[in-house]
Coordinates of C-alpha atoms in Angstrom, one line a residue:
X1116 CA 24.6 231.1 -19.5
X1117 CA 23.6 227.6 -18.5
X1118 CA 22.6 224.4 -20.1
X1119 CA 20.0 222.2 -18.3
X1120 CA 20.1 218.5 -19.4
X1121 CA 19.2 216.2 -16.6
X1122 CA 16.7 215.6 -13.8
X1123 CA 13.0 216.0 -13.5
X1124 CA 11.5 219.0 -15.2
X1125 CA 9.0 219.8 -12.5
X1126 CA 6.9 222.2 -14.6
X1127 CA 6.2 219.4 -17.1
X1128 CA 5.3 217.1 -14.3
X1129 CA 2.8 219.7 -13.1
X1130 CA 1.5 220.1 -16.7
X1131 CA 0.5 216.4 -16.7
X1132 CA -2.3 216.9 -14.1
X1133 CA -3.6 219.8 -16.2
X1134 CA -3.8 217.5 -19.2
X1135 CA -5.4 214.7 -17.2
X1136 CA -8.1 216.9 -15.6
X1137 CA -8.8 218.3 -19.1
X1138 CA -9.6 214.8 -20.3
X1139 CA -11.6 214.0 -17.1
X1140 CA -13.8 217.1 -17.5
X1141 CA -14.3 216.2 -21.2
X1142 CA -15.8 212.9 -20.2
X1143 CA -17.8 214.4 -17.3
X1144 CA -19.5 217.0 -19.6
X1145 CA -23.0 215.3 -19.4
X1146 CA -22.9 215.4 -15.6
X1147 CA -21.7 219.0 -15.6
X1148 CA -24.6 219.9 -17.9
X1149 CA -27.1 218.4 -15.5
X1150 CA -25.6 219.8 -12.3
X1151 CA -24.7 223.3 -13.6
X1152 CA -25.8 224.1 -17.1
X1153 CA -24.4 227.7 -16.8
X1154 CA -21.0 226.5 -15.8
X1155 CA -21.0 223.9 -18.6
X1156 CA -22.0 226.4 -21.2
X1157 CA -19.5 229.0 -20.0
X1158 CA -16.6 226.6 -20.3
X1159 CA -18.0 224.6 -23.3
X1160 CA -15.3 225.6 -25.8
X1161 CA -12.6 224.4 -23.4
X1162 CA -14.4 221.3 -22.2
X1163 CA -15.4 220.2 -25.7
X1164 CA -11.8 220.1 -26.7
X1165 CA -10.7 218.1 -23.7
X1166 CA -9.8 215.1 -25.9
X1167 CA -6.8 217.2 -27.0
X1168 CA -5.3 216.5 -23.5
X1169 CA -4.3 213.1 -24.9
X1170 CA -2.3 214.8 -27.7
X1171 CA -0.6 216.9 -25.1
X1172 CA 0.3 213.7 -23.2
X1173 CA 1.8 212.2 -26.4
X1174 CA 4.0 215.2 -26.9
X1175 CA 5.0 215.2 -23.2
X1176 CA 5.9 211.5 -23.4
X1177 CA 8.2 212.0 -26.4
X1178 CA 9.8 214.9 -24.8
X1179 CA 10.4 213.4 -21.3
X1180 CA 11.7 210.0 -22.7
X1181 CA 14.1 211.8 -25.0
X1182 CA 15.3 214.0 -22.1
X1183 CA 16.2 210.9 -20.1
X1184 CA 17.5 208.6 -22.9
X1185 CA 19.0 210.6 -25.7
X1186 CA 22.5 210.3 -24.4
X1187 CA 22.1 206.8 -23.2
X1188 CA 20.6 205.3 -26.4
X1189 CA 21.1 207.8 -29.1
X1190 CA 24.8 207.4 -30.1
X1191 CA 24.6 203.7 -31.1
X1192 CA 22.2 200.9 -31.2
X1193 CA 22.2 198.6 -28.2
X1194 CA 19.8 195.7 -28.0
X1195 CA 20.4 195.4 -24.3
X1196 CA 19.7 199.1 -23.6
X1197 CA 16.6 199.0 -25.8
X1198 CA 15.2 196.0 -24.0
X1199 CA 16.0 197.6 -20.6
X1200 CA 14.2 200.8 -21.8
X1201 CA 11.1 198.8 -22.8
X1202 CA 11.1 196.9 -19.5
X1203 CA 11.3 200.1 -17.5
X1204 CA 8.5 201.6 -19.6
X1205 CA 6.4 198.5 -18.8
X1206 CA 7.3 199.0 -15.1
X1207 CA 5.9 202.5 -15.3
X1208 CA 2.6 201.9 -17.0
X1209 CA 1.7 198.2 -16.9
X1210 CA 0.8 197.7 -13.2
X1211 CA -1.8 200.5 -13.1
X1212 CA -3.0 199.6 -16.6
X1213 CA -3.6 195.9 -15.7
X1214 CA -5.3 196.8 -12.4
X1215 CA -7.7 199.3 -14.1
X1216 CA -8.3 196.9 -17.0
X1217 CA -9.5 194.2 -14.7
X1218 CA -11.4 196.6 -12.5
X1219 CA -13.4 197.7 -15.6
X1220 CA -14.0 194.1 -16.5
X1221 CA -15.0 193.2 -13.0
X1222 CA -17.5 196.0 -12.9
X1223 CA -19.0 194.9 -16.2
X1224 CA -19.5 191.4 -14.8
X1225 CA -20.9 192.8 -11.6
X1226 CA -23.7 194.6 -13.5
X1227 CA -24.7 191.2 -14.9
X1228 CA -25.5 189.8 -11.5
X1229 CA -26.5 192.8 -9.5
X1230 CA -29.3 195.2 -10.3
X1231 CA -31.5 195.5 -13.4
X1232 CA -29.2 197.4 -15.8
X1233 CA -26.2 195.4 -17.1
X1234 CA -23.7 197.3 -19.2
X1235 CA -24.5 197.4 -23.0
X1236 CA -24.2 194.2 -24.9
X1237 CA -21.2 195.4 -26.9
X1238 CA -19.3 195.9 -23.6
X1239 CA -20.3 192.5 -22.2
X1240 CA -19.6 190.9 -25.6
X1241 CA -16.0 192.2 -25.6
X1242 CA -15.3 190.2 -22.4
X1243 CA -13.6 187.3 -24.1
X1244 CA -10.2 185.6 -24.1
X1245 CA -8.9 187.1 -27.3
X1246 CA -9.7 190.6 -26.1
X1247 CA -8.0 189.9 -22.8
X1248 CA -4.9 188.6 -24.5
X1249 CA -4.7 191.7 -26.8
X1250 CA -5.1 194.1 -23.9
X1251 CA -2.6 192.3 -21.6
X1252 CA 0.0 192.7 -24.3
X1253 CA -1.0 196.3 -25.0
X1254 CA -1.8 195.6 -28.7
X1255 CA -5.6 195.9 -28.8
X1256 CA -5.6 199.2 -30.7
X1257 CA -3.3 197.9 -33.4
X1258 CA -6.0 195.8 -35.1
X1259 CA -8.7 198.3 -35.6
X1260 CA -9.1 201.8 -37.2
X1261 CA -11.1 203.3 -34.3
X1262 CA -10.3 203.2 -30.7
X1263 CA -13.9 203.0 -29.4
X1264 CA -14.5 199.6 -27.9
X1265 CA -10.9 198.5 -28.1
X1266 CA -10.4 198.5 -24.3
X1267 CA -12.5 197.6 -21.4
X1268 CA -11.2 200.7 -19.7
X1269 CA -11.9 203.4 -22.3
X1270 CA -8.7 205.5 -21.9
X1271 CA -6.5 202.4 -22.2
X1272 CA -6.5 202.8 -26.0
X1273 CA -3.9 205.6 -25.6
X1274 CA -1.6 203.3 -23.6
X1275 CA -1.8 200.8 -26.5
X1276 CA -0.8 203.6 -28.8
X1277 CA 2.0 204.7 -26.5
X1278 CA 3.4 201.1 -26.3
X1279 CA 3.8 201.3 -30.1
X1280 CA 5.7 204.5 -29.7
X1281 CA 7.9 202.9 -27.0
X1282 CA 8.7 200.0 -29.4
X1283 CA 9.7 202.5 -32.1
X1284 CA 11.7 204.7 -29.7
X1285 CA 14.9 202.6 -30.0
X1286 CA 15.1 203.6 -33.7
X1287 CA 13.7 207.1 -33.3
X1288 CA 16.2 208.1 -30.7
X1289 CA 19.1 207.1 -33.1
X1290 CA 17.6 209.4 -35.8
X1291 CA 16.9 212.3 -33.4
X1292 CA 20.4 212.1 -32.0
X1293 CA 21.9 212.5 -35.5
X1294 CA 19.5 215.2 -36.5
X1295 CA 20.3 217.1 -33.3
X1296 CA 24.1 216.8 -33.9
X1297 CA 23.9 218.8 -37.1
X1298 CA 20.9 221.1 -36.5
X1299 CA 20.6 224.2 -34.5
X1300 CA 18.0 224.6 -31.7
X1301 CA 15.8 226.9 -33.9
X1302 CA 15.8 224.3 -36.7
X1303 CA 14.9 221.5 -34.3
X1304 CA 12.0 223.6 -33.0
X1305 CA 10.6 224.1 -36.5
X1306 CA 11.0 220.4 -37.2
X1307 CA 9.1 219.6 -34.0
X1308 CA 6.2 221.9 -35.0
X1309 CA 6.2 220.4 -38.5
X1310 CA 6.0 216.9 -37.1
X1311 CA 3.0 217.9 -34.9
X1312 CA 1.2 219.2 -37.9
X1313 CA 0.3 215.8 -39.4
X1314 CA -2.9 215.3 -37.3
X1315 CA -3.8 218.9 -37.9
X1316 CA -3.7 218.5 -41.6
X1317 CA -6.0 215.5 -41.4
X1318 CA -8.3 217.5 -39.2
X1319 CA -8.4 220.3 -41.8
X1320 CA -9.1 217.7 -44.5
X1321 CA -12.0 215.9 -42.7
X1322 CA -13.3 218.4 -40.2
X1323 CA -13.0 215.8 -37.4
X1324 CA -10.2 214.2 -35.5
X1325 CA -11.8 210.8 -35.3
X1326 CA -11.3 209.2 -38.7
X1327 CA -10.1 205.7 -39.6
X1328 CA -6.6 205.1 -38.2
X1329 CA -6.3 208.7 -37.2
X1330 CA -4.9 207.5 -33.8
X1331 CA -1.7 206.3 -35.7
X1332 CA -0.4 209.7 -36.9
X1333 CA -1.5 211.3 -33.6
X1334 CA 0.8 209.0 -31.5
X1335 CA 3.7 208.6 -34.0
X1336 CA 4.0 212.2 -35.1
X1337 CA 3.2 213.9 -31.8
X1338 CA 5.6 211.6 -29.9
X1339 CA 8.2 212.4 -32.5
X1340 CA 7.5 216.1 -32.2
X1341 CA 8.1 215.9 -28.4
X1342 CA 11.4 214.1 -29.1
X1343 CA 12.6 216.8 -31.5
X1344 CA 11.4 219.6 -29.1
X1345 CA 13.5 218.0 -26.3
X1346 CA 16.5 217.8 -28.6
X1347 CA 16.1 221.6 -29.3
X1348 CA 15.9 222.4 -25.6
X1349 CA 19.0 220.4 -24.9
X1350 CA 20.9 222.6 -27.3
X1351 CA 19.8 225.9 -25.8
X1352 CA 22.2 228.1 -23.9
X1353 CA 20.0 230.1 -21.5
X1354 CA 20.4 233.1 -19.4
X1355 CA 18.2 234.0 -16.4
X1356 CA 16.6 236.7 -18.6
X1357 CA 15.8 234.1 -21.3
X1358 CA 14.2 231.8 -18.7
X1359 CA 12.0 234.6 -17.4
X1360 CA 11.0 235.4 -21.0
X1361 CA 10.1 231.8 -21.6
X1362 CA 8.0 231.7 -18.5
X1363 CA 6.0 234.8 -19.7
X1364 CA 5.8 233.2 -23.2
X1365 CA 4.2 230.1 -21.6
X1366 CA 1.5 232.3 -20.0
X1367 CA 0.9 234.0 -23.3
X1368 CA 0.5 230.6 -25.0
X1369 CA -2.0 229.4 -22.5
X1370 CA -4.0 232.6 -23.0
X1371 CA -3.8 232.2 -26.8
X1372 CA -4.9 228.5 -26.5
X1373 CA -7.9 229.3 -24.4
X1374 CA -8.8 232.3 -26.5
X1375 CA -8.4 230.3 -29.6
X1376 CA -10.8 227.6 -28.3
X1377 CA -13.5 230.2 -27.8
X1378 CA -12.8 231.9 -31.1
X1379 CA -12.9 228.6 -33.0
X1380 CA -16.1 227.6 -31.2
X1381 CA -17.8 230.8 -32.3
X1382 CA -16.4 230.8 -35.8
X1383 CA -15.4 227.2 -36.9
X1384 CA -13.7 227.2 -40.3
X1385 CA -15.9 225.6 -42.8
X1386 CA -18.3 224.5 -40.0
X1387 CA -15.5 222.2 -38.7
X1388 CA -16.9 219.9 -36.0
X1389 CA -13.6 219.5 -34.1
X1390 CA -12.2 223.0 -34.8
X1391 CA -10.8 223.2 -31.2
X1392 CA -8.2 220.6 -32.2
X1393 CA -6.4 223.3 -34.2
X1394 CA -4.9 224.5 -31.0
X1395 CA -2.7 221.4 -31.0
X1396 CA -0.2 223.4 -33.1
X1397 CA 0.6 225.4 -29.9
X1398 CA 1.4 222.5 -27.7
X1399 CA 5.0 222.1 -28.8
X1400 CA 5.9 225.7 -28.1
X1401 CA 4.0 225.5 -24.8
X1402 CA 6.0 222.4 -23.7
X1403 CA 9.3 224.0 -24.7
X1404 CA 8.5 227.3 -22.9
X1405 CA 7.5 225.5 -19.7
X1406 CA 10.5 223.2 -19.8
X1407 CA 13.0 226.2 -19.9
X1408 CA 10.9 228.9 -18.3
X1409 CA 11.2 230.5 -14.8
X1410 CA 8.7 232.3 -12.7
X1411 CA 5.0 232.8 -13.4
X1412 CA 3.4 229.6 -14.8
X1413 CA 6.5 227.4 -14.7
X1414 CA 6.9 228.2 -11.0
X1415 CA 3.2 227.5 -10.3
X1416 CA 3.4 224.1 -12.1
X1417 CA 6.6 223.3 -10.2
X1418 CA 5.1 223.6 -6.7
X1419 CA 5.2 220.5 -4.6
X1420 CA 1.4 220.1 -4.8
X1421 CA 1.3 220.3 -8.6
X1422 CA 4.2 218.0 -9.0
X1423 CA 2.6 215.4 -6.8
X1424 CA -0.7 215.7 -8.7
X1425 CA 1.3 215.3 -11.8
X1426 CA 2.8 212.1 -10.4
X1427 CA -0.7 210.6 -9.7
X1428 CA -2.1 211.9 -13.0
X1429 CA -1.6 208.6 -14.8
X1430 CA -3.8 206.9 -12.2
X1431 CA -6.4 209.6 -12.5
X1432 CA -6.4 209.2 -16.3
X1433 CA -6.8 205.5 -16.0
X1434 CA -9.5 205.3 -13.3
X1435 CA -11.8 208.2 -13.9
X1436 CA -13.8 206.6 -16.7
X1437 CA -14.5 203.6 -14.4
X1438 CA -15.9 206.0 -11.8
X1439 CA -17.9 207.7 -14.5
X1440 CA -19.3 204.4 -15.8
X1441 CA -20.2 203.2 -12.3
X1442 CA -22.0 206.5 -11.6
X1443 CA -24.0 206.2 -14.8
X1444 CA -25.0 202.7 -13.8
X1445 CA -26.0 203.9 -10.4
X1446 CA -28.2 206.6 -11.9
X1447 CA -30.2 203.9 -13.8
X1448 CA -30.2 201.5 -10.9
X1449 CA -31.4 203.8 -8.2
X1450 CA -33.3 206.4 -10.3
X1451 CA -31.0 209.3 -9.4
X1452 CA -31.8 212.5 -11.1
X1453 CA -29.4 215.4 -11.2
X1454 CA -31.0 218.8 -11.4
X1455 CA -29.2 222.2 -11.2
X1456 CA -28.5 222.7 -7.5
X1457 CA -25.7 222.9 -5.1
X1458 CA -26.2 219.3 -4.1
X1459 CA -25.8 218.2 -7.7
X1460 CA -22.7 220.4 -8.0
X1461 CA -21.2 218.8 -4.9
X1462 CA -22.1 215.3 -6.3
X1463 CA -20.1 215.9 -9.5
X1464 CA -17.2 217.5 -7.6
X1465 CA -17.3 214.5 -5.2
X1466 CA -17.0 212.1 -8.2
X1467 CA -13.9 213.9 -9.5
X1468 CA -12.4 214.0 -6.0
X1469 CA -13.2 210.3 -5.5
X1470 CA -11.4 209.5 -8.8
X1471 CA -8.5 211.6 -7.4
X1472 CA -8.4 209.6 -4.2
X1473 CA -8.4 206.4 -6.2
X1474 CA -5.6 207.8 -8.3
X1475 CA -3.5 208.5 -5.2
X1476 CA -4.2 205.0 -3.9
X1477 CA -3.1 203.5 -7.2
X1478 CA 0.1 205.5 -7.2
X1479 CA 1.1 204.6 -3.6
X1480 CA -0.2 201.0 -3.5
X1481 CA 0.3 199.8 -7.1
X1482 CA 2.3 202.1 -9.4
X1483 CA 5.3 203.0 -7.3
X1484 CA 5.8 199.6 -5.4
X1485 CA 5.3 197.6 -8.7
X1486 CA 7.6 199.9 -10.6
X1487 CA 10.4 199.5 -8.0
X1488 CA 9.8 195.7 -7.9
X1489 CA 10.0 195.4 -11.7
X1490 CA 13.1 197.6 -11.8
X1491 CA 14.9 195.4 -9.4
X1492 CA 14.4 192.5 -11.7
X1493 CA 16.9 193.9 -14.2
X1494 CA 19.2 195.8 -11.9
X1495 CA 22.1 194.0 -10.3
X1496 CA 21.7 193.8 -6.6
X1497 CA 24.3 195.5 -4.4
X1498 CA 25.9 193.1 -2.0
X1499 CA 25.4 194.1 1.7
X1500 CA 28.7 195.3 3.2
X1501 CA 29.3 193.7 6.6
X1502 CA 29.8 196.0 9.5
X1503 CA 33.3 195.8 11.2
X1504 CA 31.8 194.0 14.2
X1505 CA 30.2 191.3 12.0
X1506 CA 32.3 188.1 11.3
X1507 CA 32.8 187.4 7.6
X1508 CA 30.6 184.7 6.2
X1509 CA 31.3 182.2 3.5
X1510 CA 34.5 182.4 1.5
X1511 CA 37.1 185.1 2.4
X1512 CA 37.9 187.8 -0.1
X1513 CA 40.4 190.6 0.1
X1514 CA 38.7 194.0 0.8
X1515 CA 39.7 196.9 -1.4
X1516 CA 38.4 200.5 -1.5
X1517 CA 37.2 201.9 -4.8
X1518 CA 36.3 205.5 -5.6
X1519 CA 32.7 206.1 -6.8

């Protein structure tokens, strides 16, 4: 029996690119419909539910942060540790967020001076100092019930929501730590599933996910669900057989999710518009199964290629809508018409791949260098140890050896 409690969970890193591509294809549906109507129609139930990839991200975020910080921050409150955590979260998301935010604004301004089709007046009108301040400080979503128009780069609304979750994490981790201390793994799993049900109940009540302030329970409760799911996993004692069973369970859950999307599309309860959102209830079990599973799907998601794609998934998520907006502008400007053909298919595929290349560039040129730079600001620098051949400089100090 073994207990896994530290290090990167590679299968969850690989899952991130699946969630990101799901969101990308959701936004690219109109282009897919023009380039390949048959492909679009065949995958319509899955593509139409692509917005749920954001909910999967929220659960993953709560899980991974709890995995890394429950022991460090959960036992007792530490203002220093909490501030350090917040700075490190900024170091992770802020650089790419700021770059894509200003790229989106720059492209909107570009359309004012080049060509005949500037972006819509509501987009141009949002280019003001107050909007800039709100977005720089990641609070733009907090002041409005709907996320449409909150950010110059559309997907950035979810980063504003995540920043709220990060600010709450210092208190949440204290609660989760104490719940985990007195609750068995099975009980924690049920608590996680129950927490994730809040947005689902609102969906059942209204028939749509997008209602006033619906973003708030989505981020708070699904982030909390991810934290509780992580606490459950940390308590599990697992055999190799159990890990193999969890891997098979993850495959079964994916099949059920996809099958459920087709079933709900064909037979929506009470003619529910966003019936596909009901599959959200399976995301917590899926994340748990992948985090502990071995073989099959966990092994596939843990391959170096999938893990690398997971690492650049944040950049893809943040840049793809800029690529989409630029293409839509080019269609108007140059009179491009996509008709079902192989050239149209390759054009849409090229756009997705181009967004992927930009994501890789953002990761290597912006995200990782900036993260390391910001991290160094709060970590004590290690003094360079002089080689024996080097003369000592400055004041003389006794040299002592210290283990560790």
